[in-house]
């Protein structure tokens, strides 16, 4: 089976994945090319342990990681804080999640929402994004992701949790209206009390 | 006794732990104690209730994104042709 066939079979899928992470069509096409070249070199090593697609996406992930390492792209504002920052030393919310204005499910019908959403996704640090996309985009089970990335279950869950917190915060800031503070008299729990800044 | 102590700890966990549990519930099946603890916590904790709801929304959004990805632009024709050319010229290429 010739390489042409490979490109036709998997090219679109790899390209879309790369585009989601890199947001530049040129860059995405570049890493897809690098991925196929690398794949051809390692064809013998493949040995059919996983599906061809899984194997290629694995190489692509490494190529994207290389890109981020080279570019040393710093995550943008709001996506840099360590997880502990969401909570004080008692484990209480420092800043309570805002009530999202509008009907969130309606947002899914808006084109602008998807621009914001993919913008937020692209801003996730790579180490988090690869775990998160495997889990939430491709729907791969925890156990398999754990093995593919070679990390412990606890580490995986921590990465997924962190990804969700960052994405949530990014959407709140850029779409659901962060400026809104809890209204006077709005009920807060005893855990959140005192941590709501007004 | 150990089980009672653990249940007591889970039920009295702060929001930090409840938020973690809410996220992990999307990736593994929480045990009964965890399930009940989270459920009762979000009844009175607005912050954790919002958090749980909002990360569930993310989950739904990601599912939709997966569908939308199918409609995303494919590998451009020029790039496709260029890659095929490179592969043909590549020394490791298989005939």
Short mmCIF file of C-alpha atoms in Angstrom, two decimals:
data_model
loop_
_atom_site.label_atom_id
_atom_site.label_comp_id
_atom_site.label_asym_id
_atom_site.label_seq_id
_atom_site.Cartn_x
_atom_site.Cartn_y
_atom_site.Cartn_z
CA UNK A 1 0.00 0.00 0.00
CA UNK A 2 1.57 3.29 -1.12
CA UNK A 3 2.07 6.43 0.91
CA UNK A 4 -0.52 8.21 -1.22
CA UNK A 5 -3.13 5.97 0.23
CA UNK A 6 -1.99 6.79 3.76
CA UNK A 7 -2.28 10.50 3.17
CA UNK A 8 -5.75 10.10 1.70
CA UNK A 9 -6.87 7.84 4.52
CA UNK A 10 -5.55 9.75 7.54
CA UNK A 11 -4.46 13.17 6.24
CA UNK A 12 -7.70 15.02 6.99
CA UNK A 13 -8.03 13.63 10.49
CA UNK A 14 -4.43 14.47 11.41
CA UNK A 15 -4.71 17.91 9.86
CA UNK A 16 -7.88 18.78 11.77
CA UNK A 17 -6.35 17.66 15.03
CA UNK A 18 -3.18 19.68 14.34
CA UNK A 19 -5.23 22.72 13.36
CA UNK A 20 -7.15 22.53 16.61
CA UNK A 21 -3.92 22.64 18.57
CA UNK A 22 -1.83 25.00 16.45
CA UNK A 23 -4.49 27.24 14.87
CA UNK A 24 -2.35 27.90 11.81
CA UNK A 25 -3.08 26.06 8.55
CA UNK A 26 0.58 26.27 7.44
CA UNK A 27 1.92 24.96 10.74
CA UNK A 28 -0.70 22.24 10.82
CA UNK A 29 0.20 21.08 7.30
CA UNK A 30 3.87 21.12 8.29
CA UNK A 31 3.46 18.88 11.31
CA UNK A 32 1.24 16.51 9.34
CA UNK A 33 4.02 16.21 6.77
CA UNK A 34 6.61 15.61 9.50
CA UNK A 35 4.31 12.98 10.96
CA UNK A 36 4.06 11.02 7.71
CA UNK A 37 7.80 11.24 7.08
CA UNK A 38 8.51 9.95 10.57
CA UNK A 39 5.89 7.24 10.13
CA UNK A 40 7.54 5.96 6.98
CA UNK A 41 10.88 5.72 8.77
CA UNK A 42 9.31 3.82 11.63
CA UNK A 43 7.02 1.65 9.55
CA UNK A 44 8.73 -1.53 10.68
CA UNK A 45 8.48 -0.53 14.34
CA UNK A 46 4.75 -0.17 14.01
CA UNK A 47 4.06 -3.93 13.88
CA UNK A 48 0.34 -3.42 14.23
CA UNK A 49 0.21 -3.08 18.00
CA UNK A 50 -2.44 -0.40 17.72
CA UNK A 51 -4.56 0.81 14.87
CA UNK A 52 -2.72 2.74 12.16
CA UNK A 53 -4.69 5.86 13.04
CA UNK A 54 -3.82 5.67 16.75
CA UNK A 55 -0.18 5.17 15.89
CA UNK A 56 -0.13 8.18 13.54
CA UNK A 57 -1.94 10.42 16.02
CA UNK A 58 0.67 9.36 18.59
CA UNK A 59 3.47 10.57 16.30
CA UNK A 60 1.54 13.75 15.58
CA UNK A 61 1.21 14.49 19.28
CA UNK A 62 4.98 14.27 19.64
CA UNK A 63 5.48 16.58 16.67
CA UNK A 64 3.09 19.12 18.18
CA UNK A 65 4.88 18.84 21.54
CA UNK A 66 8.20 19.49 19.73
CA UNK A 67 6.70 22.55 18.16
CA UNK A 68 5.62 23.97 21.51
CA UNK A 69 9.00 23.20 23.00
CA UNK A 70 10.77 25.00 20.18
CA UNK A 71 8.40 27.95 20.19
CA UNK A 72 8.39 28.08 24.00
CA UNK A 73 4.95 29.52 23.61
CA UNK A 74 3.81 30.74 26.95
CA UNK A 75 0.18 30.05 27.76
CA UNK A 76 -1.82 33.25 27.69
CA UNK A 77 -3.24 35.05 30.66
CA UNK A 78 -5.62 33.17 32.81
CA UNK A 79 -4.22 29.80 31.86
CA UNK A 80 -1.08 29.98 33.89
CA UNK A 81 -2.20 29.83 37.47
CA UNK A 82 -1.51 26.58 39.32
CA UNK A 83 -4.60 24.65 40.47
CA UNK A 84 -4.07 25.56 44.12
CA UNK A 85 -4.79 29.15 43.18
CA UNK A 86 -8.49 28.41 42.80
CA UNK A 87 -8.70 27.58 46.50
CA UNK A 88 -7.39 29.01 49.75
CA UNK A 89 -5.48 26.90 52.25
CA UNK A 90 -8.74 25.69 53.79
CA UNK A 91 -9.78 24.34 50.42
CA UNK A 92 -12.42 27.04 49.93
CA UNK A 93 -13.01 28.77 46.59
CA UNK A 94 -11.04 31.98 46.35
CA UNK A 95 -13.27 33.22 43.59
CA UNK A 96 -16.50 31.44 43.18
CA UNK A 97 -17.48 30.33 39.66
CA UNK A 98 -19.79 32.98 38.24
CA UNK A 99 -23.33 32.22 37.27
CA UNK A 100 -23.20 32.01 33.47
CA UNK A 101 -25.54 34.47 31.88
CA UNK A 102 -27.90 33.27 29.20
CA UNK A 103 -28.69 29.69 28.49
CA UNK A 104 -25.32 27.91 28.05
CA UNK A 105 -26.79 25.32 25.70
CA UNK A 106 -27.85 28.14 23.37
CA UNK A 107 -24.21 29.13 23.05
CA UNK A 108 -23.56 25.88 21.21
CA UNK A 109 -25.58 27.20 18.31
CA UNK A 110 -23.47 30.32 17.94
CA UNK A 111 -20.53 30.45 15.55
CA UNK A 112 -18.74 33.04 17.68
CA UNK A 113 -18.99 30.76 20.66
CA UNK A 114 -17.08 28.04 18.83
CA UNK A 115 -14.36 30.52 17.89
CA UNK A 116 -13.97 31.45 21.55
CA UNK A 117 -14.14 27.81 22.58
CA UNK A 118 -11.43 26.63 20.22
CA UNK A 119 -9.37 29.67 21.16
CA UNK A 120 -9.56 28.61 24.79
CA UNK A 121 -8.73 25.01 23.88
CA UNK A 122 -5.68 26.07 21.92
CA UNK A 123 -4.44 28.02 24.92
CA UNK A 124 -4.32 24.96 27.16
CA UNK A 125 -0.74 24.02 27.99
CA UNK A 126 0.24 21.11 25.76
CA UNK A 127 0.78 18.64 28.57
CA UNK A 128 -2.84 19.16 29.65
CA UNK A 129 -4.33 19.44 26.19
CA UNK A 130 -3.09 16.09 24.96
CA UNK A 131 -4.72 14.25 27.86
CA UNK A 132 -7.88 16.34 27.68
CA UNK A 133 -8.37 15.91 23.93
CA UNK A 134 -7.84 12.16 24.12
CA UNK A 135 -10.43 11.96 26.86
CA UNK A 136 -13.06 14.46 25.81
CA UNK A 137 -12.64 14.76 22.06
CA UNK A 138 -11.81 11.18 21.17
CA UNK A 139 -13.62 9.63 24.11
CA UNK A 140 -10.76 7.28 24.96
CA UNK A 141 -11.09 5.55 28.34
CA UNK A 142 -8.92 6.63 31.29
CA UNK A 143 -7.02 3.37 31.40
CA UNK A 144 -5.99 3.51 27.76
CA UNK A 145 -4.92 7.16 27.95
CA UNK A 146 -2.91 6.37 31.03
CA UNK A 147 -1.02 3.70 29.13
CA UNK A 148 -0.58 5.77 25.99
CA UNK A 149 0.85 8.72 27.89
CA UNK A 150 2.68 6.57 30.40
CA UNK A 151 1.31 8.36 33.47
CA UNK A 152 -0.47 7.27 36.64
CA UNK A 153 -4.24 7.40 36.99
CA UNK A 154 -3.98 10.10 39.65
CA UNK A 155 -1.78 12.19 37.39
CA UNK A 156 -4.20 11.76 34.51
CA UNK A 157 -7.20 12.81 36.59
CA UNK A 158 -5.27 15.80 37.86
CA UNK A 159 -4.48 16.87 34.29
CA UNK A 160 -8.09 16.47 33.23
CA UNK A 161 -9.36 18.37 36.24
CA UNK A 162 -6.88 21.17 35.60
CA UNK A 163 -7.86 21.32 31.93
CA UNK A 164 -11.52 21.63 32.84
CA UNK A 165 -10.84 24.36 35.37
CA UNK A 166 -8.78 26.35 32.91
CA UNK A 167 -11.28 25.96 30.08
CA UNK A 168 -14.14 26.83 32.38
CA UNK A 169 -12.35 29.97 33.52
CA UNK A 170 -11.44 30.94 29.98
CA UNK A 171 -15.04 30.60 28.80
CA UNK A 172 -16.28 32.55 31.78
CA UNK A 173 -13.83 35.32 31.01
CA UNK A 174 -14.38 35.44 27.28
CA UNK A 175 -17.94 34.36 26.71
CA UNK A 176 -20.21 33.98 29.68
CA UNK A 177 -19.42 37.34 31.19
CA UNK A 178 -16.86 37.40 33.93
CA UNK A 179 -17.58 40.94 34.94
CA UNK A 180 -20.72 39.86 36.66
CA UNK A 181 -20.37 39.58 40.41
CA UNK A 182 -22.83 37.72 42.60
CA UNK A 183 -25.82 39.97 43.27
CA UNK A 184 -26.27 41.37 46.76
CA UNK A 185 -27.92 38.82 48.96
CA UNK A 186 -27.21 35.94 46.59
CA UNK A 187 -26.91 32.75 48.55
CA UNK A 188 -23.41 31.44 48.96
CA UNK A 189 -22.45 28.36 50.87
CA UNK A 190 -20.55 28.43 54.11
CA UNK A 191 -17.57 27.18 52.12
CA UNK A 192 -17.69 29.95 49.59
CA UNK A 193 -18.56 32.67 52.07
CA UNK A 194 -15.86 35.21 52.64
CA UNK A 195 -14.17 34.32 49.41
CA UNK A 196 -16.52 36.23 47.17
CA UNK A 197 -15.02 39.55 46.33
CA UNK A 198 -17.40 42.30 45.51
CA UNK B 1 -14.39 1.71 61.69
CA UNK B 2 -12.06 2.56 58.87
CA UNK B 3 -14.96 2.82 56.50
CA UNK B 4 -16.87 5.11 58.80
CA UNK B 5 -13.83 7.32 59.23
CA UNK B 6 -13.35 7.48 55.47
CA UNK B 7 -17.01 8.33 54.89
CA UNK B 8 -16.77 11.06 57.51
CA UNK B 9 -13.72 12.47 55.76
CA UNK B 10 -15.29 12.38 52.31
CA UNK B 11 -18.47 14.05 53.55
CA UNK B 12 -16.53 16.78 55.30
CA UNK B 13 -14.13 17.44 52.47
CA UNK B 14 -13.73 21.07 51.42
CA UNK B 15 -14.74 22.49 48.04
CA UNK B 16 -11.29 21.80 46.62
CA UNK B 17 -11.88 18.06 47.05
CA UNK B 18 -15.48 18.24 45.86
CA UNK B 19 -14.44 20.03 42.67
CA UNK B 20 -11.82 17.36 42.09
CA UNK B 21 -14.41 14.67 42.67
CA UNK B 22 -16.84 16.38 40.28
CA UNK B 23 -14.20 16.27 37.57
CA UNK B 24 -13.15 12.70 38.29
CA UNK B 25 -16.78 11.59 38.07
CA UNK B 26 -16.49 12.32 34.35
CA UNK B 27 -13.51 9.96 34.04
CA UNK B 28 -14.17 7.16 36.52
CA UNK B 29 -17.11 5.79 38.38
CA UNK B 30 -17.16 7.34 41.86
CA UNK B 31 -17.93 4.94 44.70
CA UNK B 32 -21.20 5.23 46.65
CA UNK B 33 -19.79 7.33 49.45
CA UNK B 34 -18.22 9.78 46.99
CA UNK B 35 -21.41 9.95 44.98
CA UNK B 36 -23.55 10.74 47.99
CA UNK B 37 -21.04 13.22 49.37
CA UNK B 38 -20.89 15.15 46.11
CA UNK B 39 -24.66 15.08 45.66
CA UNK B 40 -25.33 16.43 49.12
CA UNK B 41 -22.52 18.98 48.94
CA UNK B 42 -23.88 20.63 45.79
CA UNK B 43 -27.32 20.99 47.39
CA UNK B 44 -26.05 23.72 49.67
CA UNK B 45 -22.84 24.83 47.92
CA UNK B 46 -23.58 27.24 45.08
CA UNK B 47 -19.96 27.41 43.95
CA UNK B 48 -19.52 23.66 43.57
CA UNK B 49 -22.96 23.30 42.00
CA UNK B 50 -21.99 25.83 39.34
CA UNK B 51 -18.61 24.22 38.86
CA UNK B 52 -20.14 20.78 38.40
CA UNK B 53 -22.76 22.07 36.00
CA UNK B 54 -20.25 24.06 33.99
CA UNK B 55 -17.72 21.27 33.53
CA UNK B 56 -20.60 19.03 32.47
CA UNK B 57 -21.42 21.68 29.89
CA UNK B 58 -17.79 21.49 28.72
CA UNK B 59 -18.21 17.77 28.32
CA UNK B 60 -21.27 18.28 26.11
CA UNK B 61 -19.49 21.00 24.15
CA UNK B 62 -16.54 18.69 23.52
CA UNK B 63 -18.87 16.00 22.23
CA UNK B 64 -20.33 18.49 19.79
CA UNK B 65 -16.88 19.67 18.84
CA UNK B 66 -16.02 16.10 17.88
CA UNK B 67 -18.96 16.15 15.45
CA UNK B 68 -18.02 19.58 14.17
CA UNK B 69 -14.46 18.42 13.56
CA UNK B 70 -15.83 16.14 10.83
CA UNK B 71 -16.96 19.27 9.04
CA UNK B 72 -13.74 21.21 9.65
CA UNK B 73 -11.63 22.07 6.61
CA UNK B 74 -9.73 19.06 5.25
CA UNK B 75 -6.02 18.97 4.48
CA UNK B 76 -5.63 21.54 1.67
CA UNK B 77 -5.02 20.06 -1.78
CA UNK B 78 -1.61 21.71 -2.28
CA UNK B 79 -0.41 20.48 1.10
CA UNK B 80 -1.71 17.01 0.32
CA UNK B 81 0.13 16.91 -3.00
CA UNK B 82 3.33 18.26 -1.41
CA UNK B 83 3.26 15.64 1.34
CA UNK B 84 2.74 12.83 -1.18
CA UNK B 85 5.69 14.12 -3.19
CA UNK B 86 7.91 14.21 -0.09
CA UNK B 87 6.87 10.68 0.81
CA UNK B 88 7.65 9.43 -2.68
CA UNK B 89 11.12 10.96 -2.46
CA UNK B 90 11.71 9.77 1.07
CA UNK B 91 14.44 7.10 1.35
CA UNK B 92 12.39 5.00 3.74
CA UNK B 93 9.49 4.97 1.32
CA UNK B 94 7.90 1.66 0.53
CA UNK B 95 7.10 0.91 -3.05
#
